[in-house]
Amino acid sequence: MEILTLLSPMSVLLVAVGVLIGIVFGAIPGMTATMAVAVCLPLTYALDLSQGLALLLGLYVGGISGGLVPAILLNIPGTPSSIATTFDGHPMTLKGEGEKALKVGIVSSLFGGLFSVAILTFFAPLLADFAIKFSYIEKFLIILLAMTVIASLSKNLLVGIFSGTLGVWLSLIGTYDISVGGNGKTRLMFDFMVPYLENGFSLLPVLIGLFGLVMILEEAEKGYREQPLGADVNLSARARFSLGIFKGQIVNLFRSASIGTFVGMLPGIGGSAASVLSYTQAKNFSREPAKMGTGVAEGVIASEASNNGLTGGALIPLLSLGIPGDSTTAVLIGAFTLQGIQVGPLFIGEHLPVWHQIVAALLAANLIMFVVMFFAIKYVAKVITVPKYILYPIIIMMCVVGGYAINYGVMFDVWTLLLFGVFGWGAQKVGIEIVPLIIGFILGKSAEVYFVKSLESFGTLTIFFTKSPIAVFLWVLIFLSVGFSIYTTIKDSRQNKQSGRDA
Amino acid sequence: MVKAFSSLFKVSVDFSRSHLLFPKIVTVVLLLLLLAIFLVYGIPYLRDVRRGKRTLSVSGKQFDRLRFFGTIVLTIVYFLSMDYVGNFFPNMGFGFLFMSVPFIFLLSLLCVHGLDRRKFLALSLNALIAPTVAWFVLARLFNISLP
């Protein structure tokens, strides 16, 4: 706990504010932790890096945790990552054990969060140390690997790869920047676009548009319906919470938190995968699998420990390789760029105090989340009744602030927001996946520099295979991930055909 | 033999044209993927459309045209007007403040279902208070540039 002394009182306050706002975002169905971070980014413009990160990490942890409230009380996951919490959480509410379910979820969240902080603290510097030796060639292959992993785990392999490549393509619009060794010429645009797009699309308006506006447009399409509130949102204390519930669940806690942390490390897969995966594992290992889904604490523990385990896990590739582990950490990259800091293998070594503060802030965020939610759960539960007609206009307004202020007042950035909001809405309709697209967009420019510079200095394509044993190893991983996804695609389509015949 | 094989992979990058190399590769890959997607999913889909099994429309069953396009139009007007008004008061953020109030008010009206006096009061107050607080905290306290 000594590490907590690294935080200034101001930072602790910011973490607390972040956690509170995050819980509100998480608890309102349809609004996610990613959105919370994206919408609140402008607040960090006036802060320094460690304070800004304190706020954003608070939002992250709060946002992921808040999702359990409507999942348990209304059977609607507040964020995608609490999807499996509904399986057992809501049946518990129906049995009159709502408060118990919430508290089980909160304690599991705390455990998952702390577990992942521990893994992050240990693992990120190790991975970064290893990655420091990477030349441009290995760095390019790492990005290629990240893209194939994202694609192979997305709903549809072909469309997943397409989405990622489209993201890369979008990132290349603009100038091949001299500061990274480019020749300063523009490409992928017509002449009349040059005044606006000389520097390409700014990352933050793109992110805010894709995560903030898209959700509003989707709601608008559905007519901004308010959630029908069940009459039983009152928390009768028929079943009291005690730590005794966790007896015999220690293995479940550790397994779920580990799954969450691991899934977090893989780029581009969100909390919903973590939550569902650890729920099914809990069911596989359960002594009474038939009871799962009828309202047992075991299911809530599995889902909530894993989705909070995601937080620390997703930060590992971000802080050691510069590759975001999920959509929220993708937005966090925005916060770093804002302060002019590039995340990558050198980050931890060069910014040791910031790294320590990140760990401390994450730790504090989990503890504050626990205190707020555990003792004030009755009031937090009321948040889900905030009407949409109050909330959504405010969100668009905050999106505008975020877009406009990022480059100190460029109106084109605000239009970028709308452009990508509408684009994202349409893209999802035709099945393009947003998360691979975003990660492609973030990594695209670096990929270009690594690729072109490698060719310039070695003059042959074979160097990507022969540079070092690490390069060969990365190729093996790339082929494995592609092979894995082709295998699962074939297996799935066979199963579909089979079930089609049976039906 | 080995030499001929390795020369196959030789690439020399002309610096003055190096900005086009990677975009070209990505564009080609993108088009190939598009073609593959069309072959794998597009053709069976179109076949279904021709047989009348599916329609070309991508919108879901419930599509609230008024609220969807209303939101987009309001947002466009909001962005345009905020830039316009903001030019009269440089660096004050008044364009943001003055235009956010009607925008939030109108969008709330568009969103709301079953409008009654209590809801109307709530959304009117919200439209006044939210932009003012946001403007004060961001533009005044934090010195963040607003339109």
XYZ file of C-alpha atoms in Angstrom:
650
model
C 0.000 0.000 0.000
C 3.070 2.196 0.217
C 2.726 2.866 -3.468
C -0.461 4.821 -2.808
C 1.628 7.575 -1.167
C 2.893 8.392 -4.662
C -0.431 9.961 -5.446
C -0.950 13.596 -4.601
C -4.224 14.474 -2.845
C -5.302 16.084 -6.119
C -4.732 12.825 -7.984
C -6.695 10.856 -5.402
C -9.531 13.324 -5.792
C -9.390 12.955 -9.573
C -9.395 9.173 -9.329
C -12.454 9.409 -7.100
C -14.239 11.789 -9.480
C -13.324 9.489 -12.356
C -14.629 6.418 -10.573
C -17.898 8.157 -9.747
C -18.527 9.390 -13.294
C -17.384 6.030 -14.603
C -19.853 4.152 -12.443
C -22.643 6.401 -13.712
C -21.632 5.737 -17.341
C -21.253 2.032 -16.682
C -24.573 1.795 -14.904
C -26.540 3.430 -17.712
C -27.298 0.799 -20.332
C -25.815 1.609 -23.716
C -23.068 3.779 -22.302
C -19.681 2.176 -21.851
C -16.379 2.740 -20.112
C -14.877 3.614 -23.496
C -17.419 6.329 -23.960
C -16.817 7.654 -20.461
C -13.116 8.001 -21.196
C -13.719 9.497 -24.657
C -16.249 12.054 -23.459
C -14.190 13.108 -20.438
C -10.897 13.471 -22.330
C -11.291 17.251 -22.686
C -11.223 17.530 -18.906
C -7.616 16.317 -19.013
C -6.471 19.065 -21.393
C -5.838 21.292 -18.420
C -4.153 18.617 -16.306
C -0.660 17.154 -16.459
C -0.149 13.576 -17.580
C -0.261 11.810 -14.220
C -3.337 13.748 -13.094
C -5.059 13.217 -16.413
C -4.333 9.513 -16.245
C -5.609 9.404 -12.659
C -8.946 10.716 -13.867
C -9.099 8.447 -16.921
C -8.065 5.282 -15.081
C -10.731 6.053 -12.495
C -13.237 6.324 -15.329
C -12.031 3.047 -16.795
C -12.368 1.055 -13.576
C -15.618 2.773 -12.601
C -17.078 2.273 -16.068
C -16.318 -1.440 -16.159
C -17.617 -1.945 -12.625
C -20.800 0.104 -12.950
C -22.127 -2.256 -15.595
C -23.054 -4.842 -13.005
C -25.827 -2.712 -11.497
C -28.375 -2.842 -14.357
C -27.136 -6.327 -15.283
C -28.247 -7.581 -11.902
C -31.281 -5.376 -11.319
C -32.767 -5.077 -14.806
C -31.288 -7.988 -16.740
C -29.681 -5.446 -19.114
C -25.882 -5.373 -19.164
C -24.831 -1.776 -18.483
C -21.702 -2.347 -20.519
C -21.003 -5.255 -22.879
C -18.479 -6.587 -20.381
C -21.148 -7.403 -17.805
C -23.159 -9.547 -20.192
C -22.578 -12.796 -18.282
C -23.440 -11.082 -14.999
C -27.055 -11.085 -16.112
C -27.108 -14.902 -16.374
C -27.093 -15.409 -12.622
C -27.338 -11.879 -11.278
C -30.858 -11.183 -12.440
C -32.283 -14.519 -11.285
C -30.833 -13.656 -7.862
C -32.720 -10.346 -7.916
C -35.912 -12.179 -8.802
C -35.349 -14.381 -5.771
C -35.092 -11.256 -3.634
C -31.331 -11.455 -3.356
C -30.588 -8.294 -5.338
C -28.427 -6.611 -2.739
C -26.499 -9.801 -2.084
C -25.873 -10.248 -5.820
C -24.670 -6.658 -6.174
C -22.276 -7.004 -3.274
C -20.939 -10.326 -4.508
C -20.343 -8.654 -7.850
C -18.592 -5.697 -6.241
C -16.255 -7.835 -4.141
C -15.431 -9.975 -7.193
C -14.767 -6.823 -9.198
C -12.358 -5.614 -6.546
C -10.549 -8.928 -6.568
C -10.339 -9.039 -10.352
C -9.092 -5.460 -10.456
C -6.397 -5.938 -7.818
C -5.284 -9.198 -9.395
C -4.808 -7.529 -12.752
C -2.914 -4.602 -11.207
C -0.496 -7.114 -9.716
C -0.010 -8.840 -13.073
C 0.414 -5.482 -14.807
C 3.030 -4.322 -12.310
C 5.029 -7.463 -12.751
C 4.587 -8.140 -16.426
C 4.592 -4.813 -18.266
C 8.205 -3.833 -17.395
C 9.346 -7.339 -18.284
C 7.685 -7.253 -21.677
C 8.947 -3.722 -22.298
C 12.527 -4.744 -21.449
C 12.227 -7.524 -23.952
C 10.691 -5.295 -26.606
C 13.374 -2.591 -26.309
C 15.683 -4.769 -28.383
C 13.193 -4.806 -31.245
C 14.233 -3.155 -34.491
C 11.753 -1.694 -36.983
C 11.324 -5.137 -38.482
C 10.166 -6.793 -35.270
C 8.008 -3.781 -34.489
C 6.298 -4.074 -37.850
C 5.736 -7.784 -37.271
C 4.304 -7.082 -33.802
C 1.749 -4.768 -35.406
C 1.013 -7.376 -38.066
C 0.547 -9.938 -35.309
C -1.759 -7.626 -33.371
C -3.850 -7.105 -36.486
C -4.129 -10.812 -37.244
C -5.041 -11.604 -33.644
C -7.796 -8.978 -33.740
C -9.061 -10.270 -37.056
C -8.961 -13.899 -36.032
C -10.989 -13.188 -32.914
C -13.558 -10.940 -34.534
C -16.955 -12.252 -35.524
C -15.981 -12.838 -39.122
C -12.382 -13.347 -40.181
C -12.587 -11.743 -43.602
C -14.593 -8.736 -42.455
C -12.358 -8.393 -39.384
C -9.221 -8.169 -41.538
C -11.005 -5.773 -43.856
C -11.996 -3.530 -40.934
C -8.439 -3.451 -39.609
C -6.984 -2.708 -43.048
C -9.546 0.018 -43.599
C -8.387 1.572 -40.319
C -4.782 1.491 -41.528
C -5.822 3.045 -44.843
C -7.673 5.870 -43.090
C -4.653 6.580 -40.909
C -2.441 7.030 -43.974
C -4.487 9.939 -45.315
C -2.398 13.076 -44.944
C 1.309 13.810 -45.013
C 4.091 11.249 -44.795
C 5.535 13.138 -41.892
C 9.093 14.473 -42.045
C 9.491 14.086 -38.279
C 9.380 10.299 -38.632
C 11.643 10.259 -41.697
C 9.023 10.709 -44.370
C 9.304 12.998 -47.374
C 6.551 15.399 -46.317
C 4.268 14.747 -49.261
C 0.531 14.195 -49.031
C -1.309 11.194 -50.397
C -4.720 9.519 -50.631
C -6.554 12.801 -51.166
C -7.585 15.366 -53.735
C -5.965 18.777 -53.852
C -8.948 20.634 -52.416
C -8.754 18.488 -49.268
C -5.172 19.436 -48.466
C -5.928 22.462 -46.241
C -8.118 20.308 -44.000
C -6.406 16.965 -44.120
C -2.763 17.922 -44.319
C -2.153 16.227 -40.997
C -4.734 13.524 -41.576
C -7.685 12.870 -39.314
C -6.925 13.601 -35.655
C -7.135 10.535 -33.496
C -9.371 11.918 -30.779
C -12.248 13.253 -32.886
C -12.233 9.933 -34.728
C -12.421 8.035 -31.447
C -15.031 10.286 -29.897
C -17.109 10.106 -33.054
C -16.889 6.332 -33.286
C -17.589 5.662 -29.635
C -19.724 8.620 -28.594
C -21.792 9.712 -31.571
C -22.341 6.246 -33.021
C -24.077 5.149 -29.847
C -26.311 8.223 -29.860
C -27.211 7.651 -33.516
C -28.060 4.042 -32.782
C -30.318 5.159 -29.963
C -31.875 7.809 -32.210
C -32.624 5.165 -34.801
C -34.472 3.185 -32.149
C -36.327 6.320 -31.129
C -34.580 7.030 -27.803
C -36.764 4.578 -25.930
C -36.384 4.746 -22.170
C -35.567 1.468 -20.463
C -38.739 0.020 -19.014
C -37.922 -0.128 -15.333
C -38.922 -3.230 -13.505
C -41.043 -2.533 -10.479
C -38.644 -4.500 -8.333
C -35.625 -2.217 -8.342
C -36.002 -1.959 -4.594
C -33.253 -3.836 -2.822
C -34.930 -5.984 -0.303
C -32.426 -7.349 2.160
C -34.008 -10.738 2.357
C -30.656 -12.401 1.843
C -27.779 -10.687 3.575
C -24.336 -10.518 2.118
C -21.478 -12.183 3.950
C -17.963 -13.037 2.914
C -18.885 -16.657 3.579
C -20.372 -16.750 0.078
C -16.840 -16.784 -1.269
C -15.986 -19.984 0.571
C -15.099 -22.551 -2.062
C -14.987 -19.854 -4.739
C -11.300 -18.965 -4.408
C -10.345 -21.056 -7.428
C -13.197 -19.515 -9.403
C -11.987 -16.020 -8.436
C -8.420 -16.708 -9.499
C -9.410 -18.494 -12.697
C -11.834 -15.789 -13.767
C -9.465 -12.932 -12.945
C -6.705 -14.694 -14.897
C -8.956 -15.226 -17.910
C -9.966 -11.570 -17.785
C -6.386 -10.362 -17.560
C -5.282 -12.631 -20.386
C -8.140 -11.633 -22.662
C -7.330 -8.019 -21.857
C -3.795 -8.504 -23.112
C -4.944 -9.700 -26.518
C -5.538 -6.636 -28.635
C -9.005 -5.773 -29.763
C -11.128 -8.195 -27.783
C -13.362 -6.562 -25.280
C -14.802 -7.378 -21.907
C -17.817 -9.221 -23.251
C -15.536 -12.023 -24.455
C -13.782 -12.113 -21.087
C -17.042 -12.224 -19.203
C -18.631 -14.971 -21.296
C -15.443 -17.030 -21.470
C -14.905 -17.136 -17.724
C -18.596 -17.810 -17.136
C -18.468 -20.882 -19.363
C -15.268 -22.004 -17.662
C -16.900 -21.581 -14.245
C -19.753 -23.713 -15.516
C -17.389 -26.376 -16.854
C -15.601 -26.649 -13.524
C -18.633 -26.162 -11.312
C -19.683 -28.875 -8.896
C -23.299 -28.167 -9.722
C -23.318 -26.905 -13.314
C -27.062 -27.349 -13.591
C -27.596 -24.634 -11.005
C -25.649 -22.067 -13.011
C -28.088 -19.643 -14.582
C -30.701 -20.060 -11.894
C -29.270 -17.405 -9.595
C -26.115 -18.642 -7.892
C -23.303 -16.389 -6.725
C -20.763 -18.465 -8.635
C -21.831 -17.030 -11.994
C -21.730 -13.432 -10.818
C -18.278 -14.001 -9.344
C -16.951 -15.455 -12.607
C -18.243 -12.641 -14.781
C -17.333 -9.731 -12.543
C -13.877 -10.963 -11.524
C -12.994 -11.392 -15.178
C -14.248 -8.092 -16.531
C -12.341 -6.126 -13.928
C -9.346 -8.354 -14.518
C -9.464 -6.982 -18.033
C -8.463 -3.476 -16.947
C -4.901 -4.229 -15.884
C -4.480 -6.770 -18.650
C -5.416 -4.340 -21.407
C -2.834 -1.867 -20.118
C 0.026 -4.372 -20.478
C 0.416 -4.253 -24.286
C -0.374 -0.529 -24.236
C 2.386 0.403 -21.816
C 4.988 -2.091 -23.011
C 4.429 -2.208 -26.781
C 2.225 0.793 -27.508
C -0.577 -1.477 -28.726
C -3.936 -0.991 -27.011
C -5.493 -4.114 -25.509
C -9.100 -2.981 -25.896
C -11.174 -0.051 -27.079
C -10.864 1.894 -23.821
C -7.079 1.687 -23.790
C -7.194 2.804 -27.425
C -8.774 6.021 -26.210
C -6.174 6.241 -23.431
C -3.523 6.456 -26.168
C -5.225 9.736 -27.033
C -4.470 11.026 -23.550
C -0.790 10.175 -23.960
C -0.496 11.793 -27.408
C -2.195 14.831 -25.964
C 0.720 15.236 -23.578
C 3.223 14.564 -26.344
C 4.304 11.213 -24.947
C 4.644 8.174 -27.124
C 3.825 4.874 -25.455
C 6.021 1.965 -26.419
C 8.835 -0.172 -25.056
C 10.745 2.893 -23.850
C 7.855 4.405 -21.952
C 8.287 2.716 -18.569
C 12.035 3.280 -18.435
C 11.885 6.907 -19.528
C 8.872 7.885 -17.463
C 9.357 5.824 -14.327
C 7.452 8.195 -12.000
C 4.474 8.252 -14.375
C 4.521 4.469 -14.555
C 4.458 4.236 -10.747
C 1.629 6.718 -10.629
C -0.330 4.706 -13.168
C -0.058 1.623 -10.975
C -0.952 3.640 -7.881
C -3.913 5.277 -9.617
C -5.202 1.937 -10.823
C -4.894 0.519 -7.316
C -6.626 3.540 -5.824
C -9.351 3.387 -8.479
C -10.166 -0.195 -7.538
C -10.254 0.570 -3.818
C -12.375 3.693 -4.269
C -14.688 1.823 -6.639
C -15.159 -0.787 -3.929
C -15.864 1.719 -1.159
C -18.286 3.765 -3.273
C -20.180 0.834 -4.667
C -20.218 -1.357 -1.592
C -21.476 1.260 0.825
C -23.527 3.446 -1.459
C -24.970 0.793 -3.728
C -28.542 1.833 -2.937
C -27.902 5.312 -4.320
C -25.801 4.069 -7.238
C -28.687 1.824 -8.240
C -30.845 4.937 -8.713
C -28.533 6.169 -11.481
C -30.076 3.806 -13.979
C -33.222 5.899 -13.858
C -31.607 9.078 -15.293
C -33.652 9.781 -18.412
C -32.011 9.715 -21.815
C -33.465 13.003 -22.969
C -31.381 14.731 -20.303
C -28.248 12.700 -20.875
C -27.759 12.397 -24.623
C -27.745 16.084 -25.559
C -25.107 16.639 -22.878
C -23.012 13.842 -24.356
C -23.063 15.408 -27.830
C -22.066 18.706 -26.263
C -19.122 17.082 -24.478
C -18.117 15.348 -27.714
C -17.909 18.768 -29.357
C -15.642 20.078 -26.630
C -13.410 17.057 -26.994
C -13.187 17.405 -30.752
C -12.688 21.154 -30.874
C -10.152 21.620 -28.122
C -7.755 18.834 -29.051
C -5.801 20.932 -31.556
C -6.595 24.211 -29.789
C -9.630 25.113 -31.800
C -9.906 23.519 -35.218
C -13.487 23.404 -36.454
C -12.631 20.682 -38.954
C -12.026 18.329 -36.010
C -15.622 18.856 -34.925
C -16.799 17.921 -38.405
C -14.501 14.884 -38.283
C -16.483 13.830 -35.255
C -19.764 13.946 -37.116
C -18.229 12.363 -40.199
C -16.957 9.387 -38.241
C -20.110 9.225 -36.162
C -22.236 8.765 -39.275
C -19.591 6.583 -40.910
C -19.394 4.327 -37.843
C -23.157 4.027 -37.701
C -23.327 2.966 -41.341
C -20.242 0.771 -41.069
C -21.777 -1.267 -38.271
C -24.891 -1.732 -40.374
C -22.911 -3.457 -43.108
C -20.971 -5.493 -40.561
C -17.661 -3.617 -40.363
C -16.224 -3.970 -36.880
C -15.240 -0.802 -35.112
C -12.569 -2.081 -32.726
C -10.254 -3.627 -35.368
C -10.772 -0.475 -37.415
C -9.705 1.753 -34.532
C -6.654 -0.320 -33.725
C -5.679 -0.300 -37.380
C -6.124 3.463 -37.393
C -3.915 3.897 -34.327
C -1.142 1.594 -35.522
C -1.289 2.331 -39.252
C 1.165 5.225 -39.379
C 3.777 3.430 -37.283
C 3.367 0.332 -39.420
C 4.133 2.416 -42.494
C 7.297 3.918 -41.025
C 8.579 0.544 -39.795
C 7.831 -1.107 -43.121
C 9.193 1.528 -45.473
C 12.292 2.272 -43.394
C 13.111 -1.438 -43.152
C 12.938 -1.744 -46.919
C 14.970 1.412 -47.403
C 17.815 0.108 -45.269
C 17.804 -3.573 -46.250
C 16.467 -3.400 -49.773
C 14.846 -6.815 -49.733
C 11.555 -8.286 -48.581
C 13.215 -11.406 -47.239
C 14.632 -9.434 -44.317
C 11.231 -9.638 -42.621
C 11.764 -13.386 -42.324
C 15.465 -13.596 -41.705
C 16.307 -10.644 -39.474
C 16.332 -12.453 -36.126
C 14.971 -15.486 -34.284
C 12.323 -13.184 -32.791
C 11.117 -12.313 -36.286
C 10.778 -15.999 -37.120
C 8.946 -16.591 -33.855
C 6.551 -13.720 -34.614
C 5.818 -15.227 -38.021
C 5.006 -18.523 -36.335
C 2.564 -16.702 -34.049
C 1.027 -14.861 -37.007
C 0.467 -18.111 -38.900
C -0.883 -19.780 -35.772
C -3.458 -17.048 -35.227
C -4.542 -17.095 -38.866
C -4.622 -20.896 -38.843
C -6.634 -20.913 -35.638
C -9.265 -18.610 -37.078
C -9.530 -20.526 -40.345
C -9.942 -23.694 -38.291
C -12.723 -22.212 -36.158
C -14.463 -20.727 -39.211
C -14.525 -24.126 -40.920
C -15.658 -25.821 -37.704
C -18.435 -23.287 -37.186
C -19.729 -23.515 -40.736
C -19.759 -27.317 -40.480
C -21.694 -27.065 -37.244
C -24.108 -24.629 -38.826
C -24.674 -26.956 -41.761
C -25.155 -29.831 -39.342
C -27.706 -27.969 -37.264
C -29.357 -26.726 -40.460
C -29.815 -30.329 -41.537
C -31.095 -31.352 -38.120
C -33.642 -28.598 -38.018
C 19.697 -20.152 -58.554
C 19.726 -18.835 -55.004
C 20.816 -15.475 -56.315
C 17.991 -15.336 -58.826
C 15.556 -16.275 -56.087
C 16.720 -13.588 -53.679
C 16.736 -10.928 -56.390
C 13.043 -11.633 -56.775
C 12.491 -9.998 -53.398
C 14.834 -7.072 -53.954
C 13.151 -3.730 -53.523
C 14.683 -0.325 -53.911
C 12.765 2.548 -52.410
C 12.942 5.909 -54.155
C 12.767 8.430 -51.297
C 10.884 11.065 -53.283
C 8.130 8.543 -53.979
C 8.341 6.630 -50.694
C 5.153 8.287 -49.430
C 3.170 6.268 -51.967
C 4.631 2.829 -51.337
C 2.742 1.747 -48.240
C -0.595 3.407 -49.139
C -0.432 1.612 -52.495
C 0.084 -1.760 -50.827
C -2.710 -1.134 -48.318
C -5.091 0.025 -51.055
C -4.421 -3.100 -53.100
C -4.929 -5.334 -50.050
C -8.114 -3.468 -49.224
C -9.500 -3.939 -52.737
C -8.564 -7.624 -52.738
C -10.343 -8.082 -49.406
C -13.371 -6.248 -50.747
C -13.422 -8.551 -53.742
C -13.117 -11.598 -51.491
C -15.937 -10.376 -49.266
C -18.092 -9.773 -52.335
C -17.391 -13.273 -53.639
C -17.974 -15.006 -50.313
C -20.892 -13.017 -48.931
C -22.061 -10.560 -51.583
C -23.002 -13.028 -54.307
C -25.062 -15.391 -52.100
C -26.702 -12.311 -50.569
C -27.653 -10.860 -53.939
C -28.923 -14.265 -55.013
C -31.196 -14.296 -51.966
C -32.349 -10.796 -52.818
C -33.244 -11.838 -56.341
C -35.200 -14.798 -55.027
C -37.034 -12.412 -52.736
C -35.747 -13.992 -49.527
C -34.095 -10.799 -48.330
C -34.304 -7.132 -49.086
C -31.475 -4.741 -49.847
C -32.461 -2.413 -47.023
C -30.033 -2.532 -44.105
C -32.146 -0.680 -41.572
C -33.705 -2.622 -38.750
C -37.392 -3.178 -38.257
C -37.911 -0.116 -36.161
C -36.345 2.908 -37.740
C -37.346 6.195 -36.180
C -36.749 8.488 -39.158
C -37.821 11.656 -37.373
C -35.522 11.171 -34.404
C -32.581 9.824 -36.429
C -32.489 12.471 -39.137
C -33.643 15.110 -36.670
C -30.586 14.398 -34.538
C -28.268 14.641 -37.534
C -29.806 17.857 -38.858
C -29.795 19.465 -35.410
C -26.155 18.495 -34.952
C -25.153 19.965 -38.319
C -27.004 23.212 -37.582
C -25.406 23.241 -34.124
C -21.875 22.915 -35.531
C -22.451 25.529 -38.259
C -24.068 28.084 -36.004
C -21.554 27.634 -33.217
C -18.709 28.380 -35.599
C -20.591 31.372 -37.027
C -21.556 32.906 -33.679
C -18.164 32.116 -32.195
C -16.466 34.311 -34.826
C -18.122 37.398 -33.353
C -16.548 36.745 -29.959
C -13.083 35.315 -30.561
C -11.618 33.143 -27.812
C -14.557 33.570 -25.456
C -16.294 30.285 -26.094
C -19.589 32.180 -26.480
C -20.408 30.434 -29.747
C -20.375 27.208 -27.796
C -22.350 28.586 -24.864
C -25.005 30.457 -26.842
C -25.674 27.678 -29.301
C -25.484 24.767 -26.865
C -28.500 26.054 -24.932
C -30.977 25.877 -27.847
C -29.321 22.705 -29.161
C -29.709 20.817 -25.907
C -33.244 22.147 -25.489
C -34.311 21.077 -28.981
C -32.560 17.724 -28.906
C -34.133 16.962 -25.520
C -37.529 17.776 -27.004
C -36.737 15.430 -29.877
C -35.673 12.644 -27.529
C -38.403 12.826 -24.959
C -41.410 10.534 -24.955
C -44.687 11.474 -23.288
C -43.838 15.099 -22.656
C -45.562 16.579 -19.606
C -45.026 19.704 -17.539
C -42.581 18.108 -15.147
C -40.417 16.705 -17.966
C -40.562 19.993 -19.855
C -39.349 21.882 -16.791
C -36.571 19.369 -16.221
C -35.272 19.502 -19.781
C -35.522 23.297 -19.959
C -33.525 23.688 -16.768
C -31.017 21.126 -18.037
C -30.612 23.039 -21.308
C -29.771 26.189 -19.351
C -27.604 24.729 -16.612
C -25.553 22.050 -18.416
C -23.935 24.290 -21.079
C -23.352 27.062 -18.563
C -21.596 24.756 -16.131
C -19.603 23.127 -18.941
C -18.614 26.527 -20.351
C -17.652 27.907 -16.953
C -15.588 24.900 -15.882
C -13.885 24.304 -19.235
C -13.478 27.755 -20.760
C -13.134 29.868 -17.615
C -11.517 27.591 -15.031
C -9.461 25.328 -17.298
C -8.836 27.767 -20.173
C -9.779 25.193 -22.781
C -10.453 26.678 -26.190
C -14.089 26.483 -27.248
C -15.755 27.776 -30.434
